[in-house]
Amino acid sequence: MNRFFVRALNRLGLVNKVSTASTLTLNNRTYNIPLLKGVGMPNFYISEPWMIDVMKLVLSIENKRFLDIGVNVGQTLLKLKSVSPEIDYIGFEPNPTCVDYVNKLIKRNGIANARLVPVGLADRTMLGELKFYDTKDADDTASILEEFRPEQKVVGRQYIPLFSVDDLKKTLDLSEISVVKIDVEGADWKWLKAFRKNL
C-alpha cells in the first residue's frame, strides 16, 4: 500500500482498522514495513534523518555492537542496519506489542544479527509498571516513571519486567559495545545508574 495513502488513513483516524505493508528506502536500502492495525506507523515517517549520518560517522570508528535501549517499533534498528547490516544489534524493549512487531519486522526483512530482549533496564531486577499516555498499544510516550508527564493523564498501565544489567550479563554478552542509544522517556538516569560499571 502507498505510504501517502496510509498517512491519509492516519489523519482520518482509520489507520487502526488496517493491516497492510509498504516499502521504505533508507540509505539506499529498501525495507518492507508492516502496518498492523496502527502498530508500526512511525516507520512510515522518516524522523531524525540526521541519525543516519551520525551512525556513519560513529561506526566508521568502531563497528562491533549496538545497544538500543527503548526499541519501540524499530525506527533506530532500520536506520542502523541501512548503514551497517553486519553490526551486532541488541535491543531492549519492555512493551510486548512493540517486541512482537519488531520481531515480525526483522523476520520480514531478513535482518541479520538483530536480537530483542523483552525487558526494560533498571538498577535492580523487579516487576515494573509501564504507564501509557496514549491509547495506542505501541505508545512511544509510555514511561516507567510515575507522573513523568504531569500535564497528561495516564490512560493505561501494564506490568513489565525490569532487569539489572548484572543479571542480564549472566546470559547476554554485553562486551565490545560500540554505541548505545537511549530513548526511555525520562528513565535515562535509571539506565545510566544500571550501566555505570560498564561505561
Tab-separated table of C-alpha atoms in Angstrom:
chain	number	residue	atom	x	y	z
A	1	MET	CA	0.000	0.000	0.000
A	2	ASN	CA	1.209	3.514	-0.793
A	3	ARG	CA	2.724	5.297	2.239
A	4	PHE	CA	0.867	8.515	1.384
A	5	PHE	CA	-2.442	6.628	1.463
A	6	VAL	CA	-1.510	5.201	4.879
A	7	ARG	CA	-0.772	8.718	6.121
A	8	ALA	CA	-4.181	9.839	4.862
A	9	LEU	CA	-5.819	6.966	6.752
A	10	ASN	CA	-3.927	8.064	9.848
A	11	ARG	CA	-5.217	11.636	9.515
A	12	LEU	CA	-8.758	10.302	9.142
A	13	GLY	CA	-8.380	8.151	12.261
A	14	LEU	CA	-8.858	4.925	10.304
A	15	VAL	CA	-5.319	3.530	10.438
A	16	ASN	CA	-6.136	1.324	13.475
A	17	LYS	CA	-8.513	-0.679	11.292
A	18	VAL	CA	-5.920	-1.534	8.605
A	19	SER	CA	-3.231	-4.205	8.349
A	20	THR	CA	-1.041	-3.724	5.306
A	21	ALA	CA	2.548	-3.101	4.271
A	22	SER	CA	4.610	-0.683	2.240
A	23	THR	CA	8.244	-0.168	1.339
A	24	LEU	CA	10.674	2.318	2.814
A	25	THR	CA	14.097	3.180	1.420
A	26	LEU	CA	16.755	4.374	3.853
A	27	ASN	CA	20.341	4.983	2.779
A	28	ASN	CA	19.758	3.029	-0.486
A	29	ARG	CA	18.373	0.006	1.389
A	30	THR	CA	14.719	-0.913	0.925
A	31	TYR	CA	12.650	-2.391	3.737
A	32	ASN	CA	9.206	-3.961	3.767
A	33	ILE	CA	7.306	-2.128	6.513
A	34	PRO	CA	4.249	-3.816	8.030
A	35	LEU	CA	1.425	-1.769	9.464
A	36	LEU	CA	-0.589	-3.897	11.864
A	37	LYS	CA	-3.727	-2.031	12.908
A	38	GLY	CA	-1.773	1.140	13.581
A	39	VAL	CA	1.308	-0.522	15.080
A	40	GLY	CA	4.359	0.456	13.039
A	41	MET	CA	3.049	3.838	11.921
A	42	PRO	CA	6.252	5.709	12.962
A	43	ASN	CA	8.148	3.668	10.360
A	44	PHE	CA	6.068	5.301	7.632
A	45	TYR	CA	7.583	8.690	8.501
A	46	ILE	CA	11.304	9.408	8.259
A	47	SER	CA	12.036	11.059	11.590
A	48	GLU	CA	15.506	12.130	12.659
A	49	PRO	CA	17.142	11.555	9.246
A	50	TRP	CA	20.338	13.073	10.644
A	51	MET	CA	20.793	9.904	12.697
A	52	ILE	CA	21.951	8.009	9.591
A	53	ASP	CA	24.827	10.469	9.085
A	54	VAL	CA	25.762	10.270	12.766
A	55	MET	CA	25.786	6.468	12.588
A	56	LYS	CA	28.000	6.515	9.503
A	57	LEU	CA	30.498	8.705	11.324
A	58	VAL	CA	30.472	6.818	14.625
A	59	LEU	CA	30.521	3.347	13.080
A	60	SER	CA	33.474	4.285	10.872
A	61	ILE	CA	35.453	4.496	14.142
A	62	GLU	CA	34.142	1.290	15.747
A	63	ASN	CA	31.539	-1.152	14.471
A	64	LYS	CA	31.149	-4.015	16.965
A	65	ARG	CA	27.910	-3.969	18.974
A	66	PHE	CA	24.980	-1.545	19.162
A	67	LEU	CA	22.661	-1.432	22.184
A	68	ASP	CA	19.247	0.092	21.588
A	69	ILE	CA	17.544	0.886	24.863
A	70	GLY	CA	13.933	1.680	24.067
A	71	VAL	CA	13.337	-0.004	20.689
A	72	ASN	CA	9.676	0.999	20.242
A	73	VAL	CA	8.777	-0.174	16.676
A	74	GLY	CA	12.304	-0.382	15.295
A	75	GLN	CA	12.939	3.099	13.911
A	76	THR	CA	16.591	3.084	15.036
A	77	LEU	CA	17.079	-0.545	14.001
A	78	LEU	CA	16.138	0.261	10.402
A	79	LYS	CA	18.465	3.257	10.237
A	80	LEU	CA	21.323	1.323	11.831
A	81	LYS	CA	21.028	-1.692	9.535
A	82	SER	CA	20.855	0.590	6.485
A	83	VAL	CA	24.327	1.826	7.467
A	84	SER	CA	25.835	-1.412	8.831
A	85	PRO	CA	23.896	-4.625	8.047
A	86	GLU	CA	26.533	-6.759	9.792
A	87	ILE	CA	26.719	-4.947	13.155
A	88	ASP	CA	25.540	-6.914	16.189
A	89	TYR	CA	22.323	-5.253	17.424
A	90	ILE	CA	20.757	-5.916	20.823
A	91	GLY	CA	17.520	-4.069	21.538
A	92	PHE	CA	15.764	-3.744	24.891
A	93	GLU	CA	12.012	-3.119	24.830
A	94	PRO	CA	9.530	-3.939	27.620
A	95	ASN	CA	6.304	-3.316	25.655
A	96	PRO	CA	5.105	-6.729	24.340
A	97	THR	CA	3.240	-5.118	21.433
A	98	CYS	CA	6.434	-3.444	20.238
A	99	VAL	CA	8.500	-6.609	20.715
A	100	ASP	CA	6.025	-8.628	18.628
A	101	TYR	CA	6.008	-6.004	15.884
A	102	VAL	CA	9.819	-5.656	15.697
A	103	ASN	CA	10.302	-9.431	15.620
A	104	LYS	CA	7.979	-9.503	12.588
A	105	LEU	CA	9.861	-6.565	11.032
A	106	ILE	CA	13.192	-8.400	11.480
A	107	LYS	CA	11.841	-11.640	10.005
A	108	ARG	CA	10.059	-9.960	7.087
A	109	ASN	CA	13.232	-8.153	6.053
A	110	GLY	CA	15.720	-10.916	6.817
A	111	ILE	CA	17.666	-8.601	9.135
A	112	ALA	CA	20.724	-10.446	10.434
A	113	ASN	CA	22.489	-10.053	13.776
A	114	ALA	CA	19.482	-8.471	15.488
A	115	ARG	CA	18.196	-9.690	18.855
A	116	LEU	CA	15.458	-8.310	21.062
A	117	VAL	CA	15.358	-8.619	24.826
A	118	PRO	CA	11.773	-8.130	26.059
A	119	VAL	CA	12.652	-6.246	29.251
A	120	GLY	CA	13.303	-2.765	30.497
A	121	LEU	CA	16.607	-1.910	32.167
A	122	ALA	CA	16.842	-0.684	35.726
A	123	ASP	CA	19.275	-0.593	38.625
A	124	ARG	CA	17.695	-3.765	40.059
A	125	THR	CA	15.606	-6.688	38.797
A	126	MET	CA	11.941	-6.269	39.656
A	127	LEU	CA	8.410	-6.020	38.331
A	128	GLY	CA	7.753	-2.547	36.960
A	129	GLU	CA	4.800	-0.734	35.521
A	130	LEU	CA	4.639	0.943	32.124
A	131	LYS	CA	2.371	3.999	32.097
A	132	PHE	CA	0.665	4.837	28.788
A	133	TYR	CA	-0.213	8.417	27.890
A	134	ASP	CA	-1.796	7.494	24.568
A	135	THR	CA	-4.345	4.828	23.668
A	136	LYS	CA	-2.006	3.322	21.044
A	137	ASP	CA	-0.697	-0.111	22.070
A	138	ALA	CA	2.786	0.912	20.877
A	139	ASP	CA	2.665	4.290	22.647
A	140	ASP	CA	6.090	5.873	22.145
A	141	THR	CA	5.458	8.233	25.068
A	142	ALA	CA	4.965	5.446	27.639
A	143	SER	CA	7.254	5.605	30.664
A	144	ILE	CA	8.109	3.566	33.743
A	145	LEU	CA	8.216	6.775	35.787
A	146	GLU	CA	5.201	7.831	37.812
A	147	GLU	CA	3.914	11.243	36.702
A	148	PHE	CA	6.597	11.612	34.033
A	149	ARG	CA	4.180	13.841	32.138
A	150	PRO	CA	2.222	15.585	34.909
A	151	GLU	CA	0.267	17.619	32.351
A	152	GLN	CA	-1.027	14.417	30.728
A	153	LYS	CA	-3.357	11.769	32.113
A	154	VAL	CA	-2.191	8.158	32.333
A	155	VAL	CA	-4.668	6.237	30.153
A	156	GLY	CA	-3.326	2.722	30.708
A	157	ARG	CA	-0.894	0.651	32.744
A	158	GLN	CA	0.883	-2.621	32.102
A	159	TYR	CA	3.221	-4.682	34.274
A	160	ILE	CA	6.631	-5.247	32.697
A	161	PRO	CA	9.869	-6.982	33.696
A	162	LEU	CA	12.770	-4.733	34.618
A	163	PHE	CA	16.234	-6.280	34.813
A	164	SER	CA	19.522	-5.126	36.223
A	165	VAL	CA	22.482	-5.180	33.855
A	166	ASP	CA	24.328	-7.509	36.231
A	167	ASP	CA	21.540	-10.087	35.952
A	168	LEU	CA	21.366	-9.712	32.158
A	169	LYS	CA	25.117	-10.207	31.837
A	170	LYS	CA	24.688	-13.742	33.177
A	171	THR	CA	23.012	-14.635	29.873
A	172	LEU	CA	23.913	-11.879	27.386
A	173	ASP	CA	27.335	-10.929	26.083
A	174	LEU	CA	27.406	-7.185	26.698
A	175	SER	CA	31.084	-6.702	25.943
A	176	GLU	CA	32.554	-4.799	22.988
A	177	ILE	CA	29.786	-2.214	22.892
A	178	SER	CA	30.449	0.453	20.267
A	179	VAL	CA	27.280	2.553	20.551
A	180	VAL	CA	24.387	2.887	22.988
A	181	LYS	CA	21.169	4.687	22.057
A	182	ILE	CA	18.824	5.547	24.924
A	183	ASP	CA	15.214	6.641	24.450
A	184	VAL	CA	13.342	5.643	27.577
A	185	GLU	CA	11.025	8.571	28.242
A	186	GLY	CA	12.635	10.118	31.289
A	187	ALA	CA	14.158	6.989	32.804
A	188	ASP	CA	17.589	7.665	31.267
A	189	TRP	CA	19.120	8.128	34.713
A	190	LYS	CA	17.920	4.632	35.692
A	191	TRP	CA	19.738	3.219	32.694
A	192	LEU	CA	22.903	5.204	33.406
A	193	LYS	CA	22.827	4.065	37.016
A	194	ALA	CA	22.278	0.461	35.926
A	195	PHE	CA	25.101	0.547	33.379
A	196	ARG	CA	27.620	2.751	35.154
A	197	LYS	CA	30.129	-0.071	35.725
A	198	ASN	CA	30.090	-0.963	32.025
A	199	LEU	CA	30.545	2.501	30.567
